[in-house]
Amino acid sequence: MKPLHIETPLFESRPLSIQAGRSVWLKLEALQPPGSFKIRGIGHACQEYVQRGAKRLISSSGGNAGIAVAYAGRHLSVPVLIVVPETTSDRAKALIRQEGAEVIVHGDSWQEANELAESAVGESDVLVHPFDDPLVWQGHSTLIDEVAGSDVKPGALVVSVGGGGLLCGLVEGMRRNGWSEVPVIAVETEGADSLAQSTRAGHRVELSAITSLAITLGAKKICQRAFDCTRDHPLHSVVVSDRAAVAACQRFLADHRVVVEPACGASLAAVYDGAPEMDDFESVLIVVCGGATTTLEQLEEWADGNV
């Protein structure tokens, strides 16, 4: 079956390379049809579940995952129910409904929304977890296949981390392509930094609340496999401020004419602002994970002091 995601552009960014003093490559997942990398893993999982007989897809999401499940359901001709927390923007809800899915708003965070989604699963339904599912990781791993197939092998991979699904998939793809020695620079925003806190503590840490405006990084606890990746793959944890993430989104828009959300801006900020964790690498690849839920007007409001 043809995948639901597309092969996205890969190129060396001249503005970022000059700024960073090293070769900076971009994998533009913001150009996926639903607006983010999520369709890689979620599309693969949805296709597999429908092939196994699922009659309805249910998921929980702060935005991008829900849009991806709704997109997949429309293309697979099955109904979709997405439960979103109260923090989800009107734009995100509209984009999910635009794909024909039903939306229920519940809870203060993704965890509460997910609990309701789990309780709604009937006999012929399948719960599509937004990040903690081996099928989702398998789909995300195709990103590395595309990069490796282009004969590009960076010194390090820079990626934003929320629940950890993308991280799990990238590590899977790196192993498959003989990149086990290539480190991951995992970037989070302050207030959504469960990976960083877990790494320091030596065990998974659950945040008491998500206080970052990068709400799509807003899983209070990373999945177990993502935590395992911090131990069995070279990884450097970086935490940036919301303000730095928003500024990076604006700089990226000026440099490459693409609007991305603060969750994506986190990884861009690490490169724009020269995080010391990159000092040892002559080249890096940023996964420009995207995000369809942020507008230019929102970025301007945040930059004007609402951060």
mmCIF file with all atom_site columns, N, CA, C and O in Angstrom, residues 8-17 23-29 31 147 150 152 252 255-258 284-286 288:
data_model
loop_
_atom_site.group_PDB
_atom_site.id
_atom_site.type_symbol
_atom_site.label_atom_id
_atom_site.label_alt_id
_atom_site.label_comp_id
_atom_site.label_asym_id
_atom_site.label_entity_id
_atom_site.label_seq_id
_atom_site.pdbx_PDB_ins_code
_atom_site.Cartn_x
_atom_site.Cartn_y
_atom_site.Cartn_z
_atom_site.occupancy
_atom_site.B_iso_or_equiv
_atom_site.pdbx_formal_charge
_atom_site.auth_seq_id
_atom_site.auth_comp_id
_atom_site.auth_asym_id
_atom_site.auth_atom_id
_atom_site.pdbx_PDB_model_num
ATOM 1   N N  . THR A 1 8   ? 9.957  14.330 1.753  1.00 0.00 ? 8   THR A N  1
ATOM 2   C CA . THR A 1 8   ? 10.087 15.780 1.917  1.00 0.00 ? 8   THR A CA 1
ATOM 3   C C  . THR A 1 8   ? 11.457 16.283 1.478  1.00 0.00 ? 8   THR A C  1
ATOM 4   O O  . THR A 1 8   ? 12.429 15.521 1.431  1.00 0.00 ? 8   THR A O  1
ATOM 5   N N  . PRO A 1 9   ? 11.552 17.584 1.160  1.00 0.00 ? 9   PRO A N  1
ATOM 6   C CA . PRO A 1 9   ? 12.834 18.139 0.716  1.00 0.00 ? 9   PRO A CA 1
ATOM 7   C C  . PRO A 1 9   ? 13.929 18.022 1.777  1.00 0.00 ? 9   PRO A C  1
ATOM 8   O O  . PRO A 1 9   ? 13.674 18.123 2.984  1.00 0.00 ? 9   PRO A O  1
ATOM 9   N N  . LEU A 1 10  ? 15.136 17.803 1.289  1.00 0.00 ? 10  LEU A N  1
ATOM 10  C CA . LEU A 1 10  ? 16.342 17.784 2.116  1.00 0.00 ? 10  LEU A CA 1
ATOM 11  C C  . LEU A 1 10  ? 17.358 18.682 1.435  1.00 0.00 ? 10  LEU A C  1
ATOM 12  O O  . LEU A 1 10  ? 17.679 18.491 0.262  1.00 0.00 ? 10  LEU A O  1
ATOM 13  N N  . PHE A 1 11  ? 17.844 19.701 2.167  1.00 0.00 ? 11  PHE A N  1
ATOM 14  C CA . PHE A 1 11  ? 18.827 20.591 1.550  1.00 0.00 ? 11  PHE A CA 1
ATOM 15  C C  . PHE A 1 11  ? 19.675 21.266 2.613  1.00 0.00 ? 11  PHE A C  1
ATOM 16  O O  . PHE A 1 11  ? 19.294 21.326 3.789  1.00 0.00 ? 11  PHE A O  1
ATOM 17  N N  . GLU A 1 12  ? 20.806 21.787 2.198  1.00 0.00 ? 12  GLU A N  1
ATOM 18  C CA . GLU A 1 12  ? 21.679 22.514 3.102  1.00 0.00 ? 12  GLU A CA 1
ATOM 19  C C  . GLU A 1 12  ? 21.225 23.966 3.175  1.00 0.00 ? 12  GLU A C  1
ATOM 20  O O  . GLU A 1 12  ? 21.055 24.623 2.147  1.00 0.00 ? 12  GLU A O  1
ATOM 21  N N  . SER A 1 13  ? 21.016 24.444 4.380  1.00 0.00 ? 13  SER A N  1
ATOM 22  C CA . SER A 1 13  ? 20.558 25.815 4.587  1.00 0.00 ? 13  SER A CA 1
ATOM 23  C C  . SER A 1 13  ? 21.747 26.762 4.613  1.00 0.00 ? 13  SER A C  1
ATOM 24  O O  . SER A 1 13  ? 22.575 26.699 5.523  1.00 0.00 ? 13  SER A O  1
ATOM 25  N N  . ARG A 1 14  ? 21.834 27.645 3.653  1.00 0.00 ? 14  ARG A N  1
ATOM 26  C CA . ARG A 1 14  ? 22.916 28.614 3.633  1.00 0.00 ? 14  ARG A CA 1
ATOM 27  C C  . ARG A 1 14  ? 22.831 29.595 4.815  1.00 0.00 ? 14  ARG A C  1
ATOM 28  O O  . ARG A 1 14  ? 23.839 29.818 5.501  1.00 0.00 ? 14  ARG A O  1
ATOM 29  N N  . PRO A 1 15  ? 21.630 30.176 5.098  1.00 0.00 ? 15  PRO A N  1
ATOM 30  C CA . PRO A 1 15  ? 21.572 31.108 6.230  1.00 0.00 ? 15  PRO A CA 1
ATOM 31  C C  . PRO A 1 15  ? 21.938 30.458 7.568  1.00 0.00 ? 15  PRO A C  1
ATOM 32  O O  . PRO A 1 15  ? 22.694 31.033 8.354  1.00 0.00 ? 15  PRO A O  1
ATOM 33  N N  . LEU A 1 16  ? 21.423 29.278 7.819  1.00 0.00 ? 16  LEU A N  1
ATOM 34  C CA . LEU A 1 16  ? 21.713 28.614 9.079  1.00 0.00 ? 16  LEU A CA 1
ATOM 35  C C  . LEU A 1 16  ? 23.161 28.149 9.150  1.00 0.00 ? 16  LEU A C  1
ATOM 36  O O  . LEU A 1 16  ? 23.790 28.184 10.215 1.00 0.00 ? 16  LEU A O  1
ATOM 37  N N  . SER A 1 17  ? 23.718 27.721 8.024  1.00 0.00 ? 17  SER A N  1
ATOM 38  C CA . SER A 1 17  ? 25.110 27.277 8.009  1.00 0.00 ? 17  SER A CA 1
ATOM 39  C C  . SER A 1 17  ? 26.045 28.434 8.338  1.00 0.00 ? 17  SER A C  1
ATOM 40  O O  . SER A 1 17  ? 27.014 28.278 9.101  1.00 0.00 ? 17  SER A O  1
ATOM 41  N N  . SER A 1 23  ? 27.992 23.152 8.606  1.00 0.00 ? 23  SER A N  1
ATOM 42  C CA . SER A 1 23  ? 27.002 22.768 7.601  1.00 0.00 ? 23  SER A CA 1
ATOM 43  C C  . SER A 1 23  ? 25.708 22.343 8.295  1.00 0.00 ? 23  SER A C  1
ATOM 44  O O  . SER A 1 23  ? 25.718 21.451 9.144  1.00 0.00 ? 23  SER A O  1
ATOM 45  N N  . VAL A 1 24  ? 24.609 23.008 7.947  1.00 0.00 ? 24  VAL A N  1
ATOM 46  C CA . VAL A 1 24  ? 23.309 22.712 8.555  1.00 0.00 ? 24  VAL A CA 1
ATOM 47  C C  . VAL A 1 24  ? 22.352 22.247 7.464  1.00 0.00 ? 24  VAL A C  1
ATOM 48  O O  . VAL A 1 24  ? 22.039 22.994 6.538  1.00 0.00 ? 24  VAL A O  1
ATOM 49  N N  . TRP A 1 25  ? 21.904 21.015 7.613  1.00 0.00 ? 25  TRP A N  1
ATOM 50  C CA . TRP A 1 25  ? 20.954 20.431 6.674  1.00 0.00 ? 25  TRP A CA 1
ATOM 51  C C  . TRP A 1 25  ? 19.554 20.458 7.275  1.00 0.00 ? 25  TRP A C  1
ATOM 52  O O  . TRP A 1 25  ? 19.388 20.330 8.488  1.00 0.00 ? 25  TRP A O  1
ATOM 53  N N  . LEU A 1 26  ? 18.548 20.615 6.418  1.00 0.00 ? 26  LEU A N  1
ATOM 54  C CA . LEU A 1 26  ? 17.158 20.655 6.851  1.00 0.00 ? 26  LEU A CA 1
ATOM 55  C C  . LEU A 1 26  ? 16.363 19.538 6.192  1.00 0.00 ? 26  LEU A C  1
ATOM 56  O O  . LEU A 1 26  ? 16.463 19.334 4.983  1.00 0.00 ? 26  LEU A O  1
ATOM 57  N N  . LYS A 1 27  ? 15.579 18.829 6.998  1.00 0.00 ? 27  LYS A N  1
ATOM 58  C CA . LYS A 1 27  ? 14.597 17.873 6.482  1.00 0.00 ? 27  LYS A CA 1
ATOM 59  C C  . LYS A 1 27  ? 13.233 18.485 6.746  1.00 0.00 ? 27  LYS A C  1
ATOM 60  O O  . LYS A 1 27  ? 12.771 18.561 7.888  1.00 0.00 ? 27  LYS A O  1
ATOM 61  N N  . LEU A 1 28  ? 12.589 18.959 5.665  1.00 0.00 ? 28  LEU A N  1
ATOM 62  C CA . LEU A 1 28  ? 11.416 19.826 5.798  1.00 0.00 ? 28  LEU A CA 1
ATOM 63  C C  . LEU A 1 28  ? 10.109 19.051 5.969  1.00 0.00 ? 28  LEU A C  1
ATOM 64  O O  . LEU A 1 28  ? 9.268  18.997 5.061  1.00 0.00 ? 28  LEU A O  1
ATOM 65  N N  . GLU A 1 29  ? 9.925  18.492 7.153  1.00 0.00 ? 29  GLU A N  1
ATOM 66  C CA . GLU A 1 29  ? 8.700  17.760 7.453  1.00 0.00 ? 29  GLU A CA 1
ATOM 67  C C  . GLU A 1 29  ? 7.492  18.685 7.590  1.00 0.00 ? 29  GLU A C  1
ATOM 68  O O  . GLU A 1 29  ? 6.346  18.228 7.581  1.00 0.00 ? 29  GLU A O  1
ATOM 69  N N  . LEU A 1 31  ? 6.394  20.326 5.387  1.00 0.00 ? 31  LEU A N  1
ATOM 70  C CA . LEU A 1 31  ? 5.710  20.269 4.093  1.00 0.00 ? 31  LEU A CA 1
ATOM 71  C C  . LEU A 1 31  ? 4.906  18.992 3.884  1.00 0.00 ? 31  LEU A C  1
ATOM 72  O O  . LEU A 1 31  ? 4.366  18.769 2.800  1.00 0.00 ? 31  LEU A O  1
ATOM 73  N N  . VAL A 1 147 ? 16.957 10.269 4.111  1.00 0.00 ? 147 VAL A N  1
ATOM 74  C CA . VAL A 1 147 ? 18.203 11.028 4.215  1.00 0.00 ? 147 VAL A CA 1
ATOM 75  C C  . VAL A 1 147 ? 19.379 10.163 3.787  1.00 0.00 ? 147 VAL A C  1
ATOM 76  O O  . VAL A 1 147 ? 20.244 10.588 2.995  1.00 0.00 ? 147 VAL A O  1
ATOM 77  N N  . SER A 1 150 ? 19.836 9.751  0.200  1.00 0.00 ? 150 SER A N  1
ATOM 78  C CA . SER A 1 150 ? 20.343 10.942 -0.488 1.00 0.00 ? 150 SER A CA 1
ATOM 79  C C  . SER A 1 150 ? 21.845 11.115 -0.307 1.00 0.00 ? 150 SER A C  1
ATOM 80  O O  . SER A 1 150 ? 22.408 12.143 -0.702 1.00 0.00 ? 150 SER A O  1
ATOM 81  N N  . VAL A 1 152 ? 23.463 11.687 2.375  1.00 0.00 ? 152 VAL A N  1
ATOM 82  C CA . VAL A 1 152 ? 23.790 12.694 3.380  1.00 0.00 ? 152 VAL A CA 1
ATOM 83  C C  . VAL A 1 152 ? 23.885 11.989 4.729  1.00 0.00 ? 152 VAL A C  1
ATOM 84  O O  . VAL A 1 152 ? 22.967 11.275 5.127  1.00 0.00 ? 152 VAL A O  1
ATOM 85  N N  . PHE A 1 252 ? 13.455 31.637 11.077 1.00 0.00 ? 252 PHE A N  1
ATOM 86  C CA . PHE A 1 252 ? 13.307 30.601 10.054 1.00 0.00 ? 252 PHE A CA 1
ATOM 87  C C  . PHE A 1 252 ? 12.341 31.064 8.963  1.00 0.00 ? 252 PHE A C  1
ATOM 88  O O  . PHE A 1 252 ? 12.561 30.800 7.771  1.00 0.00 ? 252 PHE A O  1
ATOM 89  N N  . ASP A 1 255 ? 14.264 33.363 6.793  1.00 0.00 ? 255 ASP A N  1
ATOM 90  C CA . ASP A 1 255 ? 15.299 32.667 6.025  1.00 0.00 ? 255 ASP A CA 1
ATOM 91  C C  . ASP A 1 255 ? 14.733 31.730 4.963  1.00 0.00 ? 255 ASP A C  1
ATOM 92  O O  . ASP A 1 255 ? 15.302 31.595 3.878  1.00 0.00 ? 255 ASP A O  1
ATOM 93  N N  . HIS A 1 256 ? 13.604 31.058 5.292  1.00 0.00 ? 256 HIS A N  1
ATOM 94  C CA . HIS A 1 256 ? 13.124 29.989 4.410  1.00 0.00 ? 256 HIS A CA 1
ATOM 95  C C  . HIS A 1 256 ? 11.648 30.063 4.056  1.00 0.00 ? 256 HIS A C  1
ATOM 96  O O  . HIS A 1 256 ? 11.129 29.151 3.410  1.00 0.00 ? 256 HIS A O  1
ATOM 97  N N  . ARG A 1 257 ? 10.968 31.145 4.477  1.00 0.00 ? 257 ARG A N  1
ATOM 98  C CA . ARG A 1 257 ? 9.586  31.398 4.063  1.00 0.00 ? 257 ARG A CA 1
ATOM 99  C C  . ARG A 1 257 ? 8.621  30.271 4.442  1.00 0.00 ? 257 ARG A C  1
ATOM 100 O O  . ARG A 1 257 ? 7.676  29.982 3.724  1.00 0.00 ? 257 ARG A O  1
ATOM 101 N N  . VAL A 1 258 ? 8.869  29.648 5.588  1.00 0.00 ? 258 VAL A N  1
ATOM 102 C CA . VAL A 1 258 ? 8.015  28.572 6.100  1.00 0.00 ? 258 VAL A CA 1
ATOM 103 C C  . VAL A 1 258 ? 7.662  28.881 7.551  1.00 0.00 ? 258 VAL A C  1
ATOM 104 O O  . VAL A 1 258 ? 8.555  29.159 8.358  1.00 0.00 ? 258 VAL A O  1
ATOM 105 N N  . VAL A 1 284 ? 25.258 19.258 10.966 1.00 0.00 ? 284 VAL A N  1
ATOM 106 C CA . VAL A 1 284 ? 24.088 18.774 11.696 1.00 0.00 ? 284 VAL A CA 1
ATOM 107 C C  . VAL A 1 284 ? 22.888 18.760 10.754 1.00 0.00 ? 284 VAL A C  1
ATOM 108 O O  . VAL A 1 284 ? 22.836 19.513 9.772  1.00 0.00 ? 284 VAL A O  1
ATOM 109 N N  . LEU A 1 285 ? 21.954 17.887 11.064 1.00 0.00 ? 285 LEU A N  1
ATOM 110 C CA . LEU A 1 285 ? 20.695 17.817 10.332 1.00 0.00 ? 285 LEU A CA 1
ATOM 111 C C  . LEU A 1 285 ? 19.574 18.157 11.299 1.00 0.00 ? 285 LEU A C  1
ATOM 112 O O  . LEU A 1 285 ? 19.440 17.523 12.343 1.00 0.00 ? 285 LEU A O  1
ATOM 113 N N  . ILE A 1 286 ? 18.775 19.169 10.975 1.00 0.00 ? 286 ILE A N  1
ATOM 114 C CA . ILE A 1 286 ? 17.615 19.523 11.791 1.00 0.00 ? 286 ILE A CA 1
ATOM 115 C C  . ILE A 1 286 ? 16.366 18.907 11.168 1.00 0.00 ? 286 ILE A C  1
ATOM 116 O O  . ILE A 1 286 ? 16.107 19.090 9.974  1.00 0.00 ? 286 ILE A O  1
ATOM 117 N N  . VAL A 1 288 ? 12.937 19.538 10.690 1.00 0.00 ? 288 VAL A N  1
ATOM 118 C CA . VAL A 1 288 ? 12.003 20.667 10.765 1.00 0.00 ? 288 VAL A CA 1
ATOM 119 C C  . VAL A 1 288 ? 10.607 20.058 10.849 1.00 0.00 ? 288 VAL A C  1
ATOM 120 O O  . VAL A 1 288 ? 9.917  19.878 9.845  1.00 0.00 ? 288 VAL A O  1
#
